PDB file of C-alpha atoms and ligand atoms in Angstrom:
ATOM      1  CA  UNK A   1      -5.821  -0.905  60.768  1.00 45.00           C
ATOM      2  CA  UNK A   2      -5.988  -4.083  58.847  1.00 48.00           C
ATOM      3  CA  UNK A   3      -3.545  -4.276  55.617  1.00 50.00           C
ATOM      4  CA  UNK A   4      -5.676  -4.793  52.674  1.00 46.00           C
ATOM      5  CA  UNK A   5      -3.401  -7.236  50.503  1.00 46.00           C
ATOM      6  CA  UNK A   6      -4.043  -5.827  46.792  1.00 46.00           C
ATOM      7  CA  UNK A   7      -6.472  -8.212  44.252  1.00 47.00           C
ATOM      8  CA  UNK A   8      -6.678  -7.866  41.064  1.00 46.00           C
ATOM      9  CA  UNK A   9      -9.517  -5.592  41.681  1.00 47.00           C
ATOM     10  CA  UNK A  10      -8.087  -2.926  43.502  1.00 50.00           C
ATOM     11  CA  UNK A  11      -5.000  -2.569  40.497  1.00 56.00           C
ATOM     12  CA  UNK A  12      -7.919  -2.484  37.595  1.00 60.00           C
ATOM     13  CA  UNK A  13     -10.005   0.435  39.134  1.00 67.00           C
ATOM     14  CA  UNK A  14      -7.940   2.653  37.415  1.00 77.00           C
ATOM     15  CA  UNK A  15      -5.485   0.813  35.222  1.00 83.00           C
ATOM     16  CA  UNK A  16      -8.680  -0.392  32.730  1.00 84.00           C
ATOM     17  CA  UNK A  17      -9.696   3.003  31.089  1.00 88.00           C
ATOM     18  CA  UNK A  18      -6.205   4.135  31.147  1.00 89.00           C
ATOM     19  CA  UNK A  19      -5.483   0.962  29.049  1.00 90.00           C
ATOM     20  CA  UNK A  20      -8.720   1.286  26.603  1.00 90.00           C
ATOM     21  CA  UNK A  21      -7.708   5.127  26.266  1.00 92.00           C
ATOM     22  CA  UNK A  22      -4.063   4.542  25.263  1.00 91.00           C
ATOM     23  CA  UNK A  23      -5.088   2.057  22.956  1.00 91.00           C
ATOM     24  CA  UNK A  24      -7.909   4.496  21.341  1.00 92.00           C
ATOM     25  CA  UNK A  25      -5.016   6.857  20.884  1.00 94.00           C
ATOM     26  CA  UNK A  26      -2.724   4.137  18.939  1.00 93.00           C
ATOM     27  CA  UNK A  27      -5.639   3.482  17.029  1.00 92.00           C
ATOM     28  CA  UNK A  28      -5.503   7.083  15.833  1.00 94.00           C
ATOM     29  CA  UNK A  29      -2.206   7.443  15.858  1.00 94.00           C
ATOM     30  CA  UNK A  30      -2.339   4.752  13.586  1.00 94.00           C
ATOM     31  CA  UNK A  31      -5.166   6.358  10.962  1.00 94.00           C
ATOM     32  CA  UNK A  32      -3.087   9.211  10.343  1.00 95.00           C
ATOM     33  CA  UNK A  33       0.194   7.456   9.655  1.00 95.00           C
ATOM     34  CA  UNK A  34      -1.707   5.304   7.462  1.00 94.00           C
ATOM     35  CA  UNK A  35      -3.259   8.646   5.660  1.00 95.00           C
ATOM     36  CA  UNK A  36       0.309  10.242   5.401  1.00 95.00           C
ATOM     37  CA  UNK A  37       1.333   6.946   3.669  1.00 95.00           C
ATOM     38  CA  UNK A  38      -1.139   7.212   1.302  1.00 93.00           C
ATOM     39  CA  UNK A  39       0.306   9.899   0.078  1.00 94.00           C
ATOM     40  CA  UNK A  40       3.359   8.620  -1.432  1.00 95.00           C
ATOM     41  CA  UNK A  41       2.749   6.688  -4.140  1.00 94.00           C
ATOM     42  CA  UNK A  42       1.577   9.636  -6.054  1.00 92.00           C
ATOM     43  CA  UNK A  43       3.790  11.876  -5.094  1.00 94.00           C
ATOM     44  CA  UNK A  44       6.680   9.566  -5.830  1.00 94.00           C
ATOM     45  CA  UNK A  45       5.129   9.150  -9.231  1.00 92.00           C
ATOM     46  CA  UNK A  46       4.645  12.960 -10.196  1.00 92.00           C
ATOM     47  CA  UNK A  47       8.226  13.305  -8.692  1.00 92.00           C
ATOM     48  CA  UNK A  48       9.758  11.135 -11.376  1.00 90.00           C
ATOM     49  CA  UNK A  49       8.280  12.176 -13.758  1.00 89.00           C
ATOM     50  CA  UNK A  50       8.262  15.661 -13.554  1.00 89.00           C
ATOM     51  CA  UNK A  51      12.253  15.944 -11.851  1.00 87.00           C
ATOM     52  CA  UNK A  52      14.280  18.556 -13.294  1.00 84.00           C
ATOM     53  CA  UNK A  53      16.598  15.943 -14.439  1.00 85.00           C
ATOM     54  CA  UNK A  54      16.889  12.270 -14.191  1.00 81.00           C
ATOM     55  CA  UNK A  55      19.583  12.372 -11.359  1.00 86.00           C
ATOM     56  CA  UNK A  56      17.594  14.899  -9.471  1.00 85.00           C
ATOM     57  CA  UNK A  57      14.603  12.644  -9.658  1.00 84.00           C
ATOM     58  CA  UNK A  58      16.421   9.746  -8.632  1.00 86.00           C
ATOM     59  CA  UNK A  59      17.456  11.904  -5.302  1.00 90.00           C
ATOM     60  CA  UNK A  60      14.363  12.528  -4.461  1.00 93.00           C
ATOM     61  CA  UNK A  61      12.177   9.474  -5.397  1.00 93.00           C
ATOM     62  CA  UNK A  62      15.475   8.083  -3.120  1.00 93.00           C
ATOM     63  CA  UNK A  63      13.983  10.073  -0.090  1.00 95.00           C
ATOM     64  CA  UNK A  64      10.274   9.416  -0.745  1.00 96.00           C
ATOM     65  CA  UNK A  65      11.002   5.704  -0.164  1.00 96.00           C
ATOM     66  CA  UNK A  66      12.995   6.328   2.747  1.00 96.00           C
ATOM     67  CA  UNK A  67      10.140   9.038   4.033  1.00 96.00           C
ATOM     68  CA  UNK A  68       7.602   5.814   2.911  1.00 96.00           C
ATOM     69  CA  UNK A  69       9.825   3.256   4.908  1.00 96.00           C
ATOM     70  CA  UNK A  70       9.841   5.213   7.740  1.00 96.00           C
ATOM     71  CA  UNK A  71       6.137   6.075   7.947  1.00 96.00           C
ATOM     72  CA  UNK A  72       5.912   2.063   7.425  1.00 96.00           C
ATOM     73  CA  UNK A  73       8.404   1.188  10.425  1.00 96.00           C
ATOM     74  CA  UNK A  74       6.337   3.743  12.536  1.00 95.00           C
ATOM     75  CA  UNK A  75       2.716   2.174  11.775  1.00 95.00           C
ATOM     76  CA  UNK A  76       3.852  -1.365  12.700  1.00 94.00           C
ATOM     77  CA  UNK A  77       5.061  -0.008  16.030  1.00 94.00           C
ATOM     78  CA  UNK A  78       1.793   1.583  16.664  1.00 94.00           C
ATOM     79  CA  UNK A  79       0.075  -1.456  15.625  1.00 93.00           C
ATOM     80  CA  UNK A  80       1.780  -3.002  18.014  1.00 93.00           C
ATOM     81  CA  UNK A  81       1.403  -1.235  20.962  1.00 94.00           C
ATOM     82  CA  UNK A  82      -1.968  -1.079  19.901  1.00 93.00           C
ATOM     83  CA  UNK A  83      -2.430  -4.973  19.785  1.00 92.00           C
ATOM     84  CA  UNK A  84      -0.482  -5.328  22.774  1.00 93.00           C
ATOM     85  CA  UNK A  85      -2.793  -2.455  25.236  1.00 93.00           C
ATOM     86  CA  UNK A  86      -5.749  -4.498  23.369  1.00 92.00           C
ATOM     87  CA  UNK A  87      -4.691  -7.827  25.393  1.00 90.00           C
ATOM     88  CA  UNK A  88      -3.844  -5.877  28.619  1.00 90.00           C
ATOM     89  CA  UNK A  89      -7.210  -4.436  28.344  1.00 89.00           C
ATOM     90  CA  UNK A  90      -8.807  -8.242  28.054  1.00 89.00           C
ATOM     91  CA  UNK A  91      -6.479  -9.694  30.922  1.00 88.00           C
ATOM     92  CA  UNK A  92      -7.443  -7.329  32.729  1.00 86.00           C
ATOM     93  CA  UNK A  93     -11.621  -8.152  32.359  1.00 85.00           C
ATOM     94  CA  UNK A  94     -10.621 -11.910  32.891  1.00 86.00           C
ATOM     95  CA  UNK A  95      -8.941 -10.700  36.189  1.00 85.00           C
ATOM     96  CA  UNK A  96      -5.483 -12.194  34.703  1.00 86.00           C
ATOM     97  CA  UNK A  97      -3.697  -9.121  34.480  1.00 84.00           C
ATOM     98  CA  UNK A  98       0.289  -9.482  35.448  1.00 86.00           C
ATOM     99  CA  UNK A  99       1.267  -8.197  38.384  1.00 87.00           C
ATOM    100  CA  UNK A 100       2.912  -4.971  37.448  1.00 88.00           C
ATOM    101  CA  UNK A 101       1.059  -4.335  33.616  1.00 88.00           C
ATOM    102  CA  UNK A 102       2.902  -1.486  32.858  1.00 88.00           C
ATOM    103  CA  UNK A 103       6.391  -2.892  33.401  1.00 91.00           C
ATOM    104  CA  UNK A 104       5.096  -6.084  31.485  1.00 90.00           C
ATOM    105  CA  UNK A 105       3.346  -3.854  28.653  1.00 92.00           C
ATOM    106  CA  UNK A 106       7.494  -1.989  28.258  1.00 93.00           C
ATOM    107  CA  UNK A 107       9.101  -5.778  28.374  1.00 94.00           C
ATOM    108  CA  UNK A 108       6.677  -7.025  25.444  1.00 93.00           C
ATOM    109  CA  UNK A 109       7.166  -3.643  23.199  1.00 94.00           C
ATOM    110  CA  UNK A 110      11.181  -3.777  23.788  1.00 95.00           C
ATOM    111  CA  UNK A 111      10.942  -7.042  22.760  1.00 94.00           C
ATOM    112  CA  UNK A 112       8.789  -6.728  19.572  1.00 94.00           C
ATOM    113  CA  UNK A 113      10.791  -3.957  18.465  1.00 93.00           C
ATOM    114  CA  UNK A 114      14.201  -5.659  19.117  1.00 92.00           C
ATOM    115  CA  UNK A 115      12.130  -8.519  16.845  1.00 92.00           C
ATOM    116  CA  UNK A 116      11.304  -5.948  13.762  1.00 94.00           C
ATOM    117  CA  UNK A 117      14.446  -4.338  13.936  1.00 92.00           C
ATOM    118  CA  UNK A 118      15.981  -7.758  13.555  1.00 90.00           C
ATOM    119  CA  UNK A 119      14.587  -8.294  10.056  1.00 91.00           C
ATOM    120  CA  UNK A 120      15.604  -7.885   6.532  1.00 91.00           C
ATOM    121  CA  UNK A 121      14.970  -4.502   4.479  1.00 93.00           C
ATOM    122  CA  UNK A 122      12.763  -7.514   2.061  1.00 90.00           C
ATOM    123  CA  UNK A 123      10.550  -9.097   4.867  1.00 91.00           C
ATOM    124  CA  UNK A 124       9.959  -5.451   6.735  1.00 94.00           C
ATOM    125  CA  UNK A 125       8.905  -3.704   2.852  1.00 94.00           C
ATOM    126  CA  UNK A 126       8.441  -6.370  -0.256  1.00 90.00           C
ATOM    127  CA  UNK A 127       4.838  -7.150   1.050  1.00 88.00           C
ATOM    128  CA  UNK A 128       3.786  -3.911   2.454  1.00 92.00           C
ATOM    129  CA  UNK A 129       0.600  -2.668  -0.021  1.00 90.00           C
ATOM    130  CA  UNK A 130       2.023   1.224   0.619  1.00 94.00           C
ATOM    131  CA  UNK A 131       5.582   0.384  -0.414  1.00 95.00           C
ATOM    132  CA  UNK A 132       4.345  -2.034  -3.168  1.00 92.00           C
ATOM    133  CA  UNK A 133       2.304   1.117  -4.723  1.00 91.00           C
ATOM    134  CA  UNK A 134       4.860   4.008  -4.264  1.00 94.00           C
ATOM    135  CA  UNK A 135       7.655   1.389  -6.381  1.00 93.00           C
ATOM    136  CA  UNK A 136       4.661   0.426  -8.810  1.00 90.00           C
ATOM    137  CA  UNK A 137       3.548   3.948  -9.308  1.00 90.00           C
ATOM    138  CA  UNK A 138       7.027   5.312  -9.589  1.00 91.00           C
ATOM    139  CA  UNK A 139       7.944   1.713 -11.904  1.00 88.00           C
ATOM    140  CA  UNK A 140       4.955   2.918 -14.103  1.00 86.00           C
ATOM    141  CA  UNK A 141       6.730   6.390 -15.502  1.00 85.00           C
ATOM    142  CA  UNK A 142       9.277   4.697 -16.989  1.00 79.00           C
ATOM    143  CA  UNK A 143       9.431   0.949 -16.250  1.00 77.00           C
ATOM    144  CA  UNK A 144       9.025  -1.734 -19.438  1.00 74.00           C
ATOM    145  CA  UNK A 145       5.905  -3.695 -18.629  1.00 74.00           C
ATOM    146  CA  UNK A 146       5.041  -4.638 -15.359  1.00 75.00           C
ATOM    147  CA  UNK A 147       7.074  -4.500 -12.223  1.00 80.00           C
ATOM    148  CA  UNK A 148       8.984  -7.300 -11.332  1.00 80.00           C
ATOM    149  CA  UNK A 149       8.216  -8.913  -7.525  1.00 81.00           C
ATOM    150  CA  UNK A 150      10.184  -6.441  -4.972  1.00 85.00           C
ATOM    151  CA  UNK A 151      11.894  -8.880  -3.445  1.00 81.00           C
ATOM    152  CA  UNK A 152      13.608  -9.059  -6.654  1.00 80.00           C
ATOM    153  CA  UNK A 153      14.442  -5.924  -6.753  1.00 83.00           C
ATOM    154  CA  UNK A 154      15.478  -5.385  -3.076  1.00 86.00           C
ATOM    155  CA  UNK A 155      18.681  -6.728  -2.675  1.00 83.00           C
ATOM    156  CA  UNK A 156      19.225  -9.384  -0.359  1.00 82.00           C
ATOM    157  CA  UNK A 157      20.554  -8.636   3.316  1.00 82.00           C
ATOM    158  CA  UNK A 158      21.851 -11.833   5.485  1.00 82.00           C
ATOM    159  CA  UNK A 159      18.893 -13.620   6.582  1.00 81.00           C
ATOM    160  CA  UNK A 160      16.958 -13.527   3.186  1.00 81.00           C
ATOM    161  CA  UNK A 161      18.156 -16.274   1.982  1.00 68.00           C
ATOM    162  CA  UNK A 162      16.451 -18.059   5.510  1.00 51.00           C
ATOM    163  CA  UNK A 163      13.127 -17.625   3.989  1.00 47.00           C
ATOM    164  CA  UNK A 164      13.284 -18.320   0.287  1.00 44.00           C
ATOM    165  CA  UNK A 165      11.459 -21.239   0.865  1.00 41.00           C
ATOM    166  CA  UNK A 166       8.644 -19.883   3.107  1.00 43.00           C
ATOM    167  CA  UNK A 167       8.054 -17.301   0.165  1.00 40.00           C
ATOM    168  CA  UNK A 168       7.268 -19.634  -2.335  1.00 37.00           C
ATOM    169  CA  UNK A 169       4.402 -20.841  -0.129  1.00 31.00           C
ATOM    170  CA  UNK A 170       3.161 -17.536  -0.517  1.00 32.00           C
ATOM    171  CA  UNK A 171       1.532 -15.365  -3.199  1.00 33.00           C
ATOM    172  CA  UNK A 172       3.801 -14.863  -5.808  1.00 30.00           C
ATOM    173  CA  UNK A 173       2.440 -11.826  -7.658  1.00 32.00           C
ATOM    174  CA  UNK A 174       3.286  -9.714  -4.766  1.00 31.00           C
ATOM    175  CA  UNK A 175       4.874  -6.579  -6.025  1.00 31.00           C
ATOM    176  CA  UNK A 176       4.243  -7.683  -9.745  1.00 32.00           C
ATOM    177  CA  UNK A 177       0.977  -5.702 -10.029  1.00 36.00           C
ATOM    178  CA  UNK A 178      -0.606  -5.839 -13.524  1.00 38.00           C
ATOM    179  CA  UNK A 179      -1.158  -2.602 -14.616  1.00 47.00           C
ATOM    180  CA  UNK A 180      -4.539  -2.708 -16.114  1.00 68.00           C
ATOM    181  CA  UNK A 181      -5.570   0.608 -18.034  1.00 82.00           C
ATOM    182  CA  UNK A 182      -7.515  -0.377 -20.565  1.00 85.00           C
ATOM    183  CA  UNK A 183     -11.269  -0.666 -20.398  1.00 90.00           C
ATOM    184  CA  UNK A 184     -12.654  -4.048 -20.937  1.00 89.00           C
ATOM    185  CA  UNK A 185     -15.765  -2.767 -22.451  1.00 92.00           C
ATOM    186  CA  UNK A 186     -13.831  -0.920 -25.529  1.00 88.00           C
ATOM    187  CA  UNK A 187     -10.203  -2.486 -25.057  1.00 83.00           C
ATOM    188  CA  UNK A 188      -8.371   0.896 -25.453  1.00 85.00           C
ATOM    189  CA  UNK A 189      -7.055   3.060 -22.668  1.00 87.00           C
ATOM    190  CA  UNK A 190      -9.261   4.180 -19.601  1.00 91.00           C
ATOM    191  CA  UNK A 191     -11.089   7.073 -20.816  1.00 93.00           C
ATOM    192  CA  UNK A 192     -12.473   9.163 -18.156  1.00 95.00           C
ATOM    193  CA  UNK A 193     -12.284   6.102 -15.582  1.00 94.00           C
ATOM    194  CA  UNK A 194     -14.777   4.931 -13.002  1.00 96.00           C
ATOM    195  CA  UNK A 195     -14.403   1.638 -11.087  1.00 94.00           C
ATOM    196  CA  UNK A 196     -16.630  -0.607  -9.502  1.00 94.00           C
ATOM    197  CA  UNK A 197     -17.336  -0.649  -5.729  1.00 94.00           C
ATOM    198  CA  UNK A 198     -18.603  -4.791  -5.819  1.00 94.00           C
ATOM    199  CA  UNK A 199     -15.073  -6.018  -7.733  1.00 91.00           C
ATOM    200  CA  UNK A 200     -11.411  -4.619  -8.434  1.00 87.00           C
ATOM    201  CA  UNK A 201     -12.399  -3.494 -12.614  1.00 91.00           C
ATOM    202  CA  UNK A 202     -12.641  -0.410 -13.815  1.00 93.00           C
ATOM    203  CA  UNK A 203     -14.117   1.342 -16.906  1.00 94.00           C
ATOM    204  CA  UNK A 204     -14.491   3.909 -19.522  1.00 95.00           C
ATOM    205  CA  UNK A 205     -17.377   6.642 -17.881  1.00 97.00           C
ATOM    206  CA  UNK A 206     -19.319   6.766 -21.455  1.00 96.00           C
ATOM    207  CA  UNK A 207     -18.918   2.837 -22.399  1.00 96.00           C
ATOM    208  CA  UNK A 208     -19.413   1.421 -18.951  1.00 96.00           C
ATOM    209  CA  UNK A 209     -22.852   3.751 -17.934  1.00 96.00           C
ATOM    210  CA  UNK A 210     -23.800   3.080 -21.548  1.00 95.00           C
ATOM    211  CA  UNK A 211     -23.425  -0.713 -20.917  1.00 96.00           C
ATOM    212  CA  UNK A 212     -25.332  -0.484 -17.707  1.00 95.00           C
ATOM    213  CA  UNK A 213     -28.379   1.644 -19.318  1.00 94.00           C
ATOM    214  CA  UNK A 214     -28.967  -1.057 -22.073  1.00 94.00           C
ATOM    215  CA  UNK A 215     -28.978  -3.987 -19.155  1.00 92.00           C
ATOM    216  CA  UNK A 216     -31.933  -2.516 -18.043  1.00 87.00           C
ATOM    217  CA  UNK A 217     -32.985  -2.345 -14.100  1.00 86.00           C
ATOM    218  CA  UNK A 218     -31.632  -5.315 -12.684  1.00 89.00           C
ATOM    219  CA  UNK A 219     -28.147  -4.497 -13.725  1.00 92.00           C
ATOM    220  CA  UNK A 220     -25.228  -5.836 -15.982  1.00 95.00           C
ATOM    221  CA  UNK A 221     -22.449  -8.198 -15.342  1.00 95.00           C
ATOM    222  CA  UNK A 222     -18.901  -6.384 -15.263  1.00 95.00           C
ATOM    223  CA  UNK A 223     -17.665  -7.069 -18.540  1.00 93.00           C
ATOM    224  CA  UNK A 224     -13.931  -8.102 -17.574  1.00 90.00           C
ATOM    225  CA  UNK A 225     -13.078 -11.530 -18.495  1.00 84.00           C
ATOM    226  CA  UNK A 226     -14.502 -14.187 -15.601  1.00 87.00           C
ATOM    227  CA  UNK A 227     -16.008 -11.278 -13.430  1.00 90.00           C
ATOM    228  CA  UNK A 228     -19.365 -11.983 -11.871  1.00 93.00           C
ATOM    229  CA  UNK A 229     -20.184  -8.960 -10.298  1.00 94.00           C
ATOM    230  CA  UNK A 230     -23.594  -7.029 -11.119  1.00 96.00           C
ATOM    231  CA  UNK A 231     -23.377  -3.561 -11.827  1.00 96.00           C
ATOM    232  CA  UNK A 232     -25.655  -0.838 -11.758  1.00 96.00           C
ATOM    233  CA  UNK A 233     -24.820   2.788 -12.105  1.00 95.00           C
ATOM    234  CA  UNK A 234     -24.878   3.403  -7.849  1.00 95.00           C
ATOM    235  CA  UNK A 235     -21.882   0.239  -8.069  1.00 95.00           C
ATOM    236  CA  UNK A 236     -19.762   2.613  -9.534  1.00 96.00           C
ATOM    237  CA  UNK A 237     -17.755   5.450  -8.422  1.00 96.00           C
ATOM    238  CA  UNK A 238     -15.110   8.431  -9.638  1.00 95.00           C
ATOM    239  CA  UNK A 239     -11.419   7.149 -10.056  1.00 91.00           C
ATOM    240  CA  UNK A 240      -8.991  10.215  -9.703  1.00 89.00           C
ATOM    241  CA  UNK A 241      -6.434   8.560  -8.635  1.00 84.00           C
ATOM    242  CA  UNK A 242      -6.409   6.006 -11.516  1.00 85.00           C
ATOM    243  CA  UNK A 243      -7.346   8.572 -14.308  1.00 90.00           C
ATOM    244  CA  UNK A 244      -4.017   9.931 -13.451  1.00 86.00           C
ATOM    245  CA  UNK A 245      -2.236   7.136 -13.452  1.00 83.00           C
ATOM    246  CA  UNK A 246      -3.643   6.099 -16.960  1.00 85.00           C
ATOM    247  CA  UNK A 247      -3.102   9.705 -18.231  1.00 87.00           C
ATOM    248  CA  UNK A 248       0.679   9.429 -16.749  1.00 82.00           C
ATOM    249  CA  UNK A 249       0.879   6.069 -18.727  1.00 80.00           C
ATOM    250  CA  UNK A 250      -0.269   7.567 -22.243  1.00 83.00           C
ATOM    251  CA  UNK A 251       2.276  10.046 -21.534  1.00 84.00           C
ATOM    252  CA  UNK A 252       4.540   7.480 -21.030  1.00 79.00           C
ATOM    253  CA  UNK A 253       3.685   5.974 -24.152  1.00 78.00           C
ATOM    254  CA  UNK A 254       3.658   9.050 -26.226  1.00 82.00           C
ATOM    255  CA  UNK A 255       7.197  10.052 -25.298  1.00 81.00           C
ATOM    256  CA  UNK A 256       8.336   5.969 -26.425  1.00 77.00           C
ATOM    257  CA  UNK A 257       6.649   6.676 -30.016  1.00 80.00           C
ATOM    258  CA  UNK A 258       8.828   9.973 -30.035  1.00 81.00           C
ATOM    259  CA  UNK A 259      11.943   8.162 -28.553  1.00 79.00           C
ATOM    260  CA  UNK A 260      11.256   5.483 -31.279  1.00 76.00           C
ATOM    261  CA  UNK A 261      10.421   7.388 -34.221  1.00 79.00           C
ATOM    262  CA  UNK A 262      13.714   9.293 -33.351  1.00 76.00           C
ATOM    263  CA  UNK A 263      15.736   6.684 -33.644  1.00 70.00           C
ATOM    264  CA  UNK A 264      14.203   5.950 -36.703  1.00 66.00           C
ATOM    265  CA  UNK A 265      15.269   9.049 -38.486  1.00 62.00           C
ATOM    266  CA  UNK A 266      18.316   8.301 -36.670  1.00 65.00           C
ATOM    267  CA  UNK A 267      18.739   4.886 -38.637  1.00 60.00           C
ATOM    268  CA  UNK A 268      17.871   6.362 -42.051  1.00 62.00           C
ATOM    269  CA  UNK A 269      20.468   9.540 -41.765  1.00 62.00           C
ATOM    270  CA  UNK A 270      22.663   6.409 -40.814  1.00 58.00           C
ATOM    271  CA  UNK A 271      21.916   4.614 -44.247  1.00 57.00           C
ATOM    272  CA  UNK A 272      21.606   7.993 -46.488  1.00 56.00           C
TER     273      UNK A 272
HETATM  274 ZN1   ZN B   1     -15.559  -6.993 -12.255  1.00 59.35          ZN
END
């Protein structure tokens, strides 16, 4: 019998829908980590505000982010593996495939990881949109204006430093996000907010479908400052997740008025 030296063929028959299944699975895998992330932010936000006690809350806001940073940490490595079964898979259709795939497909994730695990608390989190949104929505309870950056407020670890320079190049704003709760249409708080599915602004329900109705069929421009967008009333959609966040805010700024008209009376017991 006549030994049949292996091609390229003869490995693929089977390795190529083992490969495309595998990475299908990552990319679920992947869907519900990001799903369990989403979670956070608000959670970390009703945490804070509504701890027992400030040092209780700090505890377990504390464990949210690590819960957050782990579910981060966990996603990249799926995205990974994902990204890296994705090549395998088109190796293998160019008939390029390495000789022994799944000992090559180990080497590369050992040596991504070993990569990640390499970097700084700043360049794994600071950027991450999940992490930026459970420290903004946690920031909002009782925060002064708007978050500073994160990677001001993560301290440095060695190898930070490295890339001050490379961060520059990039955006800025990152972690700073403006919290914008008032309507543009009647300039006080969000009442009853819905935002726009064509731009990032959101509105009042009764000013904003009011607005629209008086534009007549073809639709209004969004009202916020330098926004281009046409609106119509099918452009717009229900914000839950922003109502609370505005109604957390007015909270917020209720219980300043108290803190401030209490120090008031405080001052004028001081100078009767
Ligand atoms: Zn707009």
């Amino acid at each position: 019998m006549r030994h049949e030296t292996p091609t390229a063929c003869a490995i693929d028959a089977g390795l190529a829908p083992r490969v495309r299944q595998l990475g299908g699975e990552y990319t679920q895998v992947r869907a519900h980590l990001d799903a369990a992330l989403n979670f956070f932010p608000d959670v970390g936000a009703e945490v804070e505000e509504f701890a027992p006690d400030a040092a209780a809350g700090t505890s377990y806001v504390a464990r949210l982010d690590q819960g957050t940073r782990q579910l981060i940490d966990l996603a990249h490595e799926a995205e990974l593996r994902q990204t890296l079964l994705e090549s395998l898979q088109r190796e293998i259709a160019e008939g390029v495939a390495p000789e022994d795939p799944a000992q090559t497909y180990r080497a590369a994730v050992e040596r991504h990881r070993a990569e990640y695990a390499q970097k700084t608390t700043r360049q794994k989190y600071a950027r991450h949109p999940t992490y930026v949104d459970f420290r903004s929505r946690v920031w909002e309870v009782r925060g002064e204006g708007a978050m500073p950056p994160l990677v001001d407020m993560i301290p440095a670890e060695p190898g930070d430093e490295h890339n001050a320079d490379d961060d520059d190049d990039e955006d800025i704003v990152v972690g700073g996000t403006l919290q914008q709760f008032r309507c543009p249409l009647t300039a006080t708080l969000l009442d009853d907010p819905v935002e726009s599915t064509v731009c990032a602004h959101a509105y009042s329900r009764a000013a904003i479908t009011e607005y629209i109705q008086q534009a007549g069929r073809r639709g209004a421009e969004c009202p916020a400052a330098a926004c281009h967008a046409v609106l119509t009333l099918r452009t717009l959609r229900d914000a839950p997740s922003l109502k609370r966040r505005v109604e957390r805010y007015a909270r917020q700024l209720a219980r300043r008025e108290e803190e401030r008209r209490g120090s008031q009376w405080a001052d004028a017991a001081v100078l009767d």
